Amino acid sequence: DTEVTQTPKHLVMGMTNKKSLKCEQHMGHRAMYWYKQKAKKPPELMFVYSYEKLSINESVPSRFSPECPNSSLLNLHLHALQPEDSALYLCASSAQVEVRGVQFFGPGTRLTVL
Amino acid sequence: GENVEQHPSTLSVQEGDSAVIKCTYSDSASNYFPWYKQELGKRPQLIIDIRSNVGEKKDQRIAVTLNKTAKHFSLHITETQPEDSAVYFCAASSGAGSYQLTFGKGTKLSVIP
């Protein structure tokens, strides 16, 4: 398996809802990432996990809570989001064996916050 | 931190012509420079990358050049086809021991049949 998969593809939620995004890879990669992408903008890094530990948090609001249960899975828990959080949420992974390895992106979850 | 500038923001070419997209970076410690292609509604896909110990890399119709002294790198697409139409992002790594990529703002390439 040489792909990063993400579920769900689309998600609509209210500001009081709690939901989770899921990302999975079976390439043996030990670095996983969450990005947020607004329309016509580049991906914006949110979190980096290295060997299942959070290594980078780009000052993301606490209403976004990442979790890495094992080396293949990455979750993003969402709670009390704002309409401006509507965006495409991309997961990516890269091998840990080399510095600055290639990042492979998942197809993303299109999130709409009402 | 790293800053990546990308130009132009939009580019229209006739089918069969060449397209060139340029990026500059600020952090002299950066040593990895990937290019991603993103079609509408799809994921960014790596099309080519280059490391700082190499000046040029080519893959069929796509090539990337790197000038470390001037801190700029460029994407060259020859014999463009309509399916090359997409947004292209350049990126640079941003720090020792970091897996962070800093992206340019993107170039929307339109290939006119």
mmCIF file of N, CA and C in Angstrom, chain B:
data_model
loop_
_atom_site.group_PDB
_atom_site.id
_atom_site.type_symbol
_atom_site.label_atom_id
_atom_site.label_comp_id
_atom_site.label_asym_id
_atom_site.label_seq_id
_atom_site.Cartn_x
_atom_site.Cartn_y
_atom_site.Cartn_z
ATOM 1 N N GLY B 1 12.230 32.200 10.609
ATOM 2 C CA GLY B 1 11.924 30.970 9.896
ATOM 3 C C GLY B 1 12.073 31.139 8.394
ATOM 4 N N GLU B 2 11.829 30.054 7.703
ATOM 5 C CA GLU B 2 11.947 30.051 6.243
ATOM 6 C C GLU B 2 10.829 30.860 5.601
ATOM 7 N N ASN B 3 11.155 31.504 4.496
ATOM 8 C CA ASN B 3 10.171 32.224 3.695
ATOM 9 C C ASN B 3 10.385 31.854 2.236
ATOM 10 N N VAL B 4 9.338 31.439 1.557
ATOM 11 C CA VAL B 4 9.441 31.036 0.155
ATOM 12 C C VAL B 4 8.541 31.933 -0.686
ATOM 13 N N GLU B 5 9.144 32.568 -1.671
ATOM 14 C CA GLU B 5 8.403 33.411 -2.614
ATOM 15 C C GLU B 5 8.283 32.660 -3.940
ATOM 16 N N GLN B 6 7.101 32.703 -4.539
ATOM 17 C CA GLN B 6 6.870 31.965 -5.782
ATOM 18 C C GLN B 6 6.256 32.904 -6.819
ATOM 19 N N HIS B 7 6.771 32.803 -8.059
ATOM 20 C CA HIS B 7 6.280 33.646 -9.148
ATOM 21 C C HIS B 7 6.277 32.871 -10.461
ATOM 22 N N PRO B 8 5.330 33.122 -11.360
ATOM 23 C CA PRO B 8 4.208 34.049 -11.183
ATOM 24 C C PRO B 8 3.071 33.376 -10.417
ATOM 25 N N SER B 9 2.054 34.114 -10.078
ATOM 26 C CA SER B 9 0.908 33.520 -9.392
ATOM 27 C C SER B 9 -0.025 32.840 -10.397
ATOM 28 N N THR B 10 -0.059 33.342 -11.627
ATOM 29 C CA THR B 10 -0.811 32.691 -12.693
ATOM 30 C C THR B 10 0.036 32.673 -13.951
ATOM 31 N N LEU B 11 -0.160 31.636 -14.757
ATOM 32 C CA LEU B 11 0.634 31.468 -15.966
ATOM 33 C C LEU B 11 -0.225 30.752 -17.004
ATOM 34 N N SER B 12 -0.359 31.363 -18.158
ATOM 35 C CA SER B 12 -1.093 30.740 -19.261
ATOM 36 C C SER B 12 -0.134 30.507 -20.415
ATOM 37 N N VAL B 13 -0.145 29.300 -20.947
ATOM 38 C CA VAL B 13 0.714 28.966 -22.078
ATOM 39 C C VAL B 13 -0.084 28.196 -23.108
ATOM 40 N N GLN B 14 0.367 28.256 -24.339
ATOM 41 C CA GLN B 14 -0.237 27.466 -25.390
ATOM 42 C C GLN B 14 0.282 26.032 -25.285
ATOM 43 N N GLU B 15 -0.577 25.107 -25.615
ATOM 44 C CA GLU B 15 -0.168 23.704 -25.624
ATOM 45 C C GLU B 15 1.083 23.526 -26.482
ATOM 46 N N GLY B 16 2.045 22.804 -25.928
ATOM 47 C CA GLY B 16 3.293 22.570 -26.650
ATOM 48 C C GLY B 16 4.407 23.527 -26.259
ATOM 49 N N ASP B 17 4.044 24.665 -25.663
ATOM 50 C CA ASP B 17 5.052 25.620 -25.214
ATOM 51 C C ASP B 17 5.625 25.170 -23.872
ATOM 52 N N SER B 18 6.671 25.885 -23.437
ATOM 53 C CA SER B 18 7.280 25.587 -22.143
ATOM 54 C C SER B 18 6.728 26.513 -21.065
ATOM 55 N N ALA B 19 6.786 26.049 -19.834
ATOM 56 C CA ALA B 19 6.354 26.854 -18.683
ATOM 57 C C ALA B 19 7.475 26.842 -17.648
ATOM 58 N N VAL B 20 7.716 28.006 -17.043
ATOM 59 C CA VAL B 20 8.749 28.126 -16.013
ATOM 60 C C VAL B 20 8.160 28.816 -14.790
ATOM 61 N N ILE B 21 8.360 28.217 -13.648
ATOM 62 C CA ILE B 21 7.904 28.779 -12.375
ATOM 63 C C ILE B 21 9.124 28.927 -11.483
ATOM 64 N N LYS B 22 9.228 30.090 -10.835
ATOM 65 C CA LYS B 22 10.429 30.372 -10.054
ATOM 66 C C LYS B 22 10.115 30.574 -8.570
ATOM 67 N N CYS B 23 11.026 30.107 -7.736
ATOM 68 C CA CYS B 23 10.873 30.290 -6.286
ATOM 69 C C CYS B 23 12.195 30.737 -5.683
ATOM 70 N N THR B 24 12.096 31.576 -4.673
ATOM 71 C CA THR B 24 13.270 31.949 -3.892
ATOM 72 C C THR B 24 13.014 31.594 -2.434
ATOM 73 N N TYR B 25 14.076 31.290 -1.718
ATOM 74 C CA TYR B 25 13.946 30.943 -0.306
ATOM 75 C C TYR B 25 14.920 31.771 0.512
ATOM 76 N N SER B 26 14.667 31.835 1.804
ATOM 77 C CA SER B 26 15.465 32.750 2.639
ATOM 78 C C SER B 26 16.475 32.036 3.527
ATOM 79 N N ASP B 27 16.193 30.799 3.916
ATOM 80 C CA ASP B 27 17.040 30.101 4.882
ATOM 81 C C ASP B 27 18.149 29.328 4.161
ATOM 82 N N SER B 28 19.359 29.769 4.323
ATOM 83 C CA SER B 28 20.481 29.121 3.628
ATOM 84 C C SER B 28 20.710 27.693 4.109
ATOM 85 N N ALA B 29 20.104 27.306 5.245
ATOM 86 C CA ALA B 29 20.257 25.938 5.752
ATOM 87 C C ALA B 29 19.293 24.961 5.074
ATOM 88 N N SER B 30 18.319 25.470 4.350
ATOM 89 C CA SER B 30 17.371 24.582 3.662
ATOM 90 C C SER B 30 18.096 23.768 2.616
ATOM 91 N N ASN B 31 17.777 22.479 2.538
ATOM 92 C CA ASN B 31 18.500 21.648 1.564
ATOM 93 C C ASN B 31 17.604 20.646 0.847
ATOM 94 N N TYR B 32 16.293 20.859 0.922
ATOM 95 C CA TYR B 32 15.375 19.963 0.215
ATOM 96 C C TYR B 32 14.247 20.791 -0.377
ATOM 97 N N PHE B 33 14.002 20.598 -1.677
ATOM 98 C CA PHE B 33 13.071 21.473 -2.397
ATOM 99 C C PHE B 33 12.141 20.646 -3.283
ATOM 100 N N PRO B 34 10.956 20.327 -2.802
ATOM 101 C CA PRO B 34 10.002 19.573 -3.616
ATOM 102 C C PRO B 34 9.050 20.495 -4.360
ATOM 103 N N TRP B 35 8.483 19.967 -5.425
ATOM 104 C CA TRP B 35 7.419 20.641 -6.173
ATOM 105 C C TRP B 35 6.193 19.738 -6.161
ATOM 106 N N TYR B 36 5.048 20.355 -5.834
ATOM 107 C CA TYR B 36 3.792 19.621 -5.799
ATOM 108 C C TYR B 36 2.836 20.192 -6.835
ATOM 109 N N LYS B 37 2.067 19.295 -7.435
ATOM 110 C CA LYS B 37 1.008 19.662 -8.376
ATOM 111 C C LYS B 37 -0.327 19.347 -7.712
ATOM 112 N N GLN B 38 -1.243 20.302 -7.731
ATOM 113 C CA GLN B 38 -2.547 20.068 -7.128
ATOM 114 C C GLN B 38 -3.641 20.422 -8.121
ATOM 115 N N GLU B 39 -4.333 19.410 -8.568
ATOM 116 C CA GLU B 39 -5.488 19.631 -9.434
ATOM 117 C C GLU B 39 -6.683 19.974 -8.563
ATOM 118 N N LEU B 40 -7.666 20.611 -9.169
ATOM 119 C CA LEU B 40 -8.820 21.103 -8.427
ATOM 120 C C LEU B 40 -9.509 19.976 -7.658
ATOM 121 N N GLY B 41 -9.639 20.160 -6.358
ATOM 122 C CA GLY B 41 -10.324 19.172 -5.525
ATOM 123 C C GLY B 41 -9.499 17.934 -5.203
ATOM 124 N N LYS B 42 -8.223 17.943 -5.581
ATOM 125 C CA LYS B 42 -7.402 16.749 -5.354
ATOM 126 C C LYS B 42 -6.267 17.047 -4.366
ATOM 127 N N ARG B 43 -5.558 16.005 -4.001
ATOM 128 C CA ARG B 43 -4.442 16.153 -3.064
ATOM 129 C C ARG B 43 -3.225 16.731 -3.778
ATOM 130 N N PRO B 44 -2.334 17.412 -3.057
ATOM 131 C CA PRO B 44 -1.048 17.793 -3.653
ATOM 132 C C PRO B 44 -0.254 16.521 -3.954
ATOM 133 N N GLN B 45 0.313 16.458 -5.147
ATOM 134 C CA GLN B 45 1.103 15.291 -5.532
ATOM 135 C C GLN B 45 2.513 15.736 -5.883
ATOM 136 N N LEU B 46 3.483 15.057 -5.312
ATOM 137 C CA LEU B 46 4.878 15.365 -5.599
ATOM 138 C C LEU B 46 5.175 15.046 -7.063
ATOM 139 N N ILE B 47 5.742 16.005 -7.780
ATOM 140 C CA ILE B 47 6.095 15.740 -9.173
ATOM 141 C C ILE B 47 7.606 15.656 -9.374
ATOM 142 N N ILE B 48 8.354 16.362 -8.573
ATOM 143 C CA ILE B 48 9.808 16.298 -8.655
ATOM 144 C C ILE B 48 10.374 16.986 -7.425
ATOM 145 N N ASP B 49 11.563 16.584 -7.016
ATOM 146 C CA ASP B 49 12.216 17.253 -5.901
ATOM 147 C C ASP B 49 13.722 17.292 -6.156
ATOM 148 N N ILE B 50 14.391 18.146 -5.409
ATOM 149 C CA ILE B 50 15.837 18.273 -5.583
ATOM 150 C C ILE B 50 16.460 18.562 -4.230
ATOM 151 N N ARG B 51 17.659 18.033 -4.040
ATOM 152 C CA ARG B 51 18.384 18.300 -2.807
ATOM 153 C C ARG B 51 19.563 19.201 -3.126
ATOM 154 N N SER B 52 20.091 19.835 -2.083
ATOM 155 C CA SER B 52 21.038 20.928 -2.334
ATOM 156 C C SER B 52 22.388 20.466 -2.848
ATOM 157 N N ASN B 53 22.633 19.177 -2.869
ATOM 158 C CA ASN B 53 23.904 18.705 -3.421
ATOM 159 C C ASN B 53 23.814 18.459 -4.931
ATOM 160 N N VAL B 54 22.661 18.819 -5.506
ATOM 161 C CA VAL B 54 22.429 18.627 -6.938
ATOM 162 C C VAL B 54 21.980 19.952 -7.542
ATOM 163 N N GLY B 55 22.448 20.267 -8.750
ATOM 164 C CA GLY B 55 22.075 21.529 -9.374
ATOM 165 C C GLY B 55 20.874 21.430 -10.299
ATOM 166 N N GLU B 56 20.648 20.218 -10.818
ATOM 167 C CA GLU B 56 19.554 20.052 -11.769
ATOM 168 C C GLU B 56 19.067 18.613 -11.718
ATOM 169 N N LYS B 57 17.778 18.452 -11.937
ATOM 170 C CA LYS B 57 17.197 17.106 -11.986
ATOM 171 C C LYS B 57 16.099 17.109 -13.034
ATOM 172 N N LYS B 58 16.027 16.021 -13.796
ATOM 173 C CA LYS B 58 15.054 15.969 -14.889
ATOM 174 C C LYS B 58 14.276 14.674 -14.837
ATOM 175 N N ASP B 59 12.981 14.763 -15.153
ATOM 176 C CA ASP B 59 12.134 13.575 -15.234
ATOM 177 C C ASP B 59 11.188 13.785 -16.398
ATOM 178 N N GLN B 60 11.541 13.232 -17.541
ATOM 179 C CA GLN B 60 10.761 13.349 -18.775
ATOM 180 C C GLN B 60 10.578 14.829 -19.115
ATOM 181 N N ARG B 61 9.361 15.350 -19.092
ATOM 182 C CA ARG B 61 9.128 16.740 -19.519
ATOM 183 C C ARG B 61 9.329 17.753 -18.381
ATOM 184 N N ILE B 62 9.671 17.266 -17.211
ATOM 185 C CA ILE B 62 9.784 18.151 -16.045
ATOM 186 C C ILE B 62 11.228 18.209 -15.576
ATOM 187 N N ALA B 63 11.686 19.405 -15.259
ATOM 188 C CA ALA B 63 13.031 19.574 -14.731
ATOM 189 C C ALA B 63 12.999 20.622 -13.625
ATOM 190 N N VAL B 64 13.921 20.484 -12.697
ATOM 191 C CA VAL B 64 14.072 21.479 -11.642
ATOM 192 C C VAL B 64 15.543 21.871 -11.587
ATOM 193 N N THR B 65 15.792 23.160 -11.425
ATOM 194 C CA THR B 65 17.148 23.658 -11.274
ATOM 195 C C THR B 65 17.264 24.373 -9.935
ATOM 196 N N LEU B 66 18.427 24.308 -9.351
ATOM 197 C CA LEU B 66 18.665 24.922 -8.045
ATOM 198 C C LEU B 66 19.940 25.741 -8.092
ATOM 199 N N ASN B 67 19.844 26.984 -7.633
ATOM 200 C CA ASN B 67 21.017 27.843 -7.491
ATOM 201 C C ASN B 67 21.142 28.181 -6.010
ATOM 202 N N LYS B 68 22.022 27.460 -5.314
ATOM 203 C CA LYS B 68 22.155 27.642 -3.866
ATOM 204 C C LYS B 68 22.696 29.014 -3.513
ATOM 205 N N THR B 69 23.602 29.516 -4.328
ATOM 206 C CA THR B 69 24.207 30.814 -4.042
ATOM 207 C C THR B 69 23.159 31.914 -4.049
ATOM 208 N N ALA B 70 22.307 31.869 -5.061
ATOM 209 C CA ALA B 70 21.270 32.888 -5.202
ATOM 210 C C ALA B 70 20.014 32.529 -4.413
ATOM 211 N N LYS B 71 19.967 31.324 -3.875
ATOM 212 C CA LYS B 71 18.810 30.824 -3.128
ATOM 213 C C LYS B 71 17.541 30.883 -3.958
ATOM 214 N N HIS B 72 17.624 30.326 -5.152
ATOM 215 C CA HIS B 72 16.400 30.174 -5.923
ATOM 216 C C HIS B 72 16.404 28.860 -6.698
ATOM 217 N N PHE B 73 15.198 28.393 -6.977
ATOM 218 C CA PHE B 73 15.017 27.149 -7.717
ATOM 219 C C PHE B 73 13.809 27.308 -8.631
ATOM 220 N N SER B 74 13.845 26.571 -9.713
ATOM 221 C CA SER B 74 12.834 26.755 -10.755
ATOM 222 C C SER B 74 12.312 25.419 -11.263
ATOM 223 N N LEU B 75 11.064 25.438 -11.677
ATOM 224 C CA LEU B 75 10.426 24.281 -12.307
ATOM 225 C C LEU B 75 10.260 24.587 -13.785
ATOM 226 N N HIS B 76 10.674 23.657 -14.619
ATOM 227 C CA HIS B 76 10.541 23.813 -16.058
ATOM 228 C C HIS B 76 9.684 22.664 -16.595
ATOM 229 N N ILE B 77 8.632 23.006 -17.301
ATOM 230 C CA ILE B 77 7.799 21.992 -17.951
ATOM 231 C C ILE B 77 7.865 22.245 -19.453
ATOM 232 N N THR B 78 8.324 21.257 -20.193
ATOM 233 C CA THR B 78 8.400 21.397 -21.645
ATOM 234 C C THR B 78 7.222 20.674 -22.308
ATOM 235 N N GLU B 79 6.958 21.066 -23.555
ATOM 236 C CA GLU B 79 5.888 20.434 -24.348
ATOM 237 C C GLU B 79 4.606 20.295 -23.516
ATOM 238 N N THR B 80 4.149 21.408 -22.980
ATOM 239 C CA THR B 80 2.999 21.375 -22.078
ATOM 240 C C THR B 80 1.752 20.782 -22.745
ATOM 241 N N GLN B 81 0.964 20.117 -21.916
ATOM 242 C CA GLN B 81 -0.274 19.473 -22.362
ATOM 243 C C GLN B 81 -1.423 19.977 -21.490
ATOM 244 N N PRO B 82 -2.646 19.909 -21.978
ATOM 245 C CA PRO B 82 -3.789 20.393 -21.164
ATOM 246 C C PRO B 82 -3.836 19.766 -19.772
ATOM 247 N N GLU B 83 -3.418 18.527 -19.638
ATOM 248 C CA GLU B 83 -3.456 17.861 -18.333
ATOM 249 C C GLU B 83 -2.397 18.395 -17.362
ATOM 250 N N ASP B 84 -1.522 19.261 -17.856
ATOM 251 C CA ASP B 84 -0.574 19.935 -16.957
ATOM 252 C C ASP B 84 -1.242 21.093 -16.212
ATOM 253 N N SER B 85 -2.428 21.468 -16.634
ATOM 254 C CA SER B 85 -3.152 22.568 -15.982
ATOM 255 C C SER B 85 -3.457 22.185 -14.529
ATOM 256 N N ALA B 86 -3.005 23.030 -13.605
ATOM 257 C CA ALA B 86 -3.148 22.748 -12.167
ATOM 258 C C ALA B 86 -2.504 23.902 -11.406
ATOM 259 N N VAL B 87 -2.544 23.814 -10.084
ATOM 260 C CA VAL B 87 -1.779 24.732 -9.243
ATOM 261 C C VAL B 87 -0.497 24.015 -8.828
ATOM 262 N N TYR B 88 0.612 24.699 -8.989
ATOM 263 C CA TYR B 88 1.904 24.135 -8.630
ATOM 264 C C TYR B 88 2.455 24.887 -7.420
ATOM 265 N N PHE B 89 2.906 24.122 -6.429
ATOM 266 C CA PHE B 89 3.500 24.698 -5.225
ATOM 267 C C PHE B 89 4.966 24.280 -5.128
ATOM 268 N N CYS B 90 5.837 25.238 -4.881
ATOM 269 C CA CYS B 90 7.196 24.900 -4.509
ATOM 270 C C CYS B 90 7.263 24.890 -2.983
ATOM 271 N N ALA B 91 8.286 24.250 -2.445
ATOM 272 C CA ALA B 91 8.453 24.204 -0.999
ATOM 273 C C ALA B 91 9.926 24.061 -0.670
ATOM 274 N N ALA B 92 10.248 24.397 0.559
ATOM 275 C CA ALA B 92 11.616 24.248 1.046
ATOM 276 C C ALA B 92 11.559 23.744 2.484
ATOM 277 N N SER B 93 12.526 22.926 2.818
ATOM 278 C CA SER B 93 12.610 22.475 4.203
ATOM 279 C C SER B 93 13.030 23.661 5.053
ATOM 280 N N SER B 94 12.768 23.586 6.332
ATOM 281 C CA SER B 94 12.938 24.811 7.116
ATOM 282 C C SER B 94 13.591 24.561 8.468
ATOM 283 N N GLY B 95 14.713 23.950 8.486
ATOM 284 C CA GLY B 95 15.401 23.898 9.771
ATOM 285 C C GLY B 95 16.022 22.563 10.053
ATOM 286 N N ALA B 96 17.114 22.574 10.731
ATOM 287 C CA ALA B 96 17.847 21.357 11.046
ATOM 288 C C ALA B 96 16.998 20.444 11.915
ATOM 289 N N GLY B 97 16.971 19.166 11.542
ATOM 290 C CA GLY B 97 16.220 18.191 12.321
ATOM 291 C C GLY B 97 14.721 18.323 12.178
ATOM 292 N N SER B 98 14.285 19.174 11.288
ATOM 293 C CA SER B 98 12.848 19.406 11.160
ATOM 294 C C SER B 98 12.329 18.775 9.888
ATOM 295 N N TYR B 99 11.098 18.336 9.925
ATOM 296 C CA TYR B 99 10.458 17.804 8.742
ATOM 297 C C TYR B 99 9.502 18.817 8.139
ATOM 298 N N GLN B 100 9.629 20.053 8.589
ATOM 299 C CA GLN B 100 8.710 21.076 8.128
ATOM 300 C C GLN B 100 9.000 21.507 6.722
ATOM 301 N N LEU B 101 7.952 21.643 5.937
ATOM 302 C CA LEU B 101 8.046 22.245 4.620
ATOM 303 C C LEU B 101 7.376 23.611 4.663
ATOM 304 N N THR B 102 8.028 24.597 4.088
ATOM 305 C CA THR B 102 7.406 25.902 3.903
ATOM 306 C C THR B 102 7.054 26.020 2.434
ATOM 307 N N PHE B 103 5.789 26.283 2.155
ATOM 308 C CA PHE B 103 5.305 26.316 0.784
ATOM 309 C C PHE B 103 5.295 27.731 0.230
ATOM 310 N N GLY B 104 5.515 27.837 -1.081
ATOM 311 C CA GLY B 104 5.231 29.070 -1.779
ATOM 312 C C GLY B 104 3.727 29.213 -1.942
ATOM 313 N N LYS B 105 3.276 30.366 -2.432
ATOM 314 C CA LYS B 105 1.852 30.626 -2.502
ATOM 315 C C LYS B 105 1.155 29.965 -3.688
ATOM 316 N N GLY B 106 1.916 29.366 -4.572
ATOM 317 C CA GLY B 106 1.309 28.612 -5.656
ATOM 318 C C GLY B 106 1.257 29.369 -6.970
ATOM 319 N N THR B 107 1.288 28.608 -8.057
ATOM 320 C CA THR B 107 1.145 29.153 -9.409
ATOM 321 C C THR B 107 0.051 28.383 -10.111
ATOM 322 N N LYS B 108 -0.953 29.092 -10.573
ATOM 323 C CA LYS B 108 -2.012 28.434 -11.338
ATOM 324 C C LYS B 108 -1.607 28.421 -12.808
ATOM 325 N N LEU B 109 -1.326 27.227 -13.308
ATOM 326 C CA LEU B 109 -0.912 27.061 -14.698
ATOM 327 C C LEU B 109 -2.105 26.632 -15.538
ATOM 328 N N SER B 110 -2.342 27.359 -16.604
ATOM 329 C CA SER B 110 -3.391 27.000 -17.556
ATOM 330 C C SER B 110 -2.729 26.730 -18.900
ATOM 331 N N VAL B 111 -2.964 25.541 -19.443
ATOM 332 C CA VAL B 111 -2.441 25.185 -20.756
ATOM 333 C C VAL B 111 -3.598 25.235 -21.739
ATOM 334 N N ILE B 112 -3.490 26.124 -22.712
ATOM 335 C CA ILE B 112 -4.579 26.368 -23.657
ATOM 336 C C ILE B 112 -4.412 25.473 -24.868
ATOM 337 N N PRO B 113 -5.417 24.635 -25.149
ATOM 338 C CA PRO B 113 -5.285 23.708 -26.294
ATOM 339 C C PRO B 113 -5.209 24.461 -27.617
#
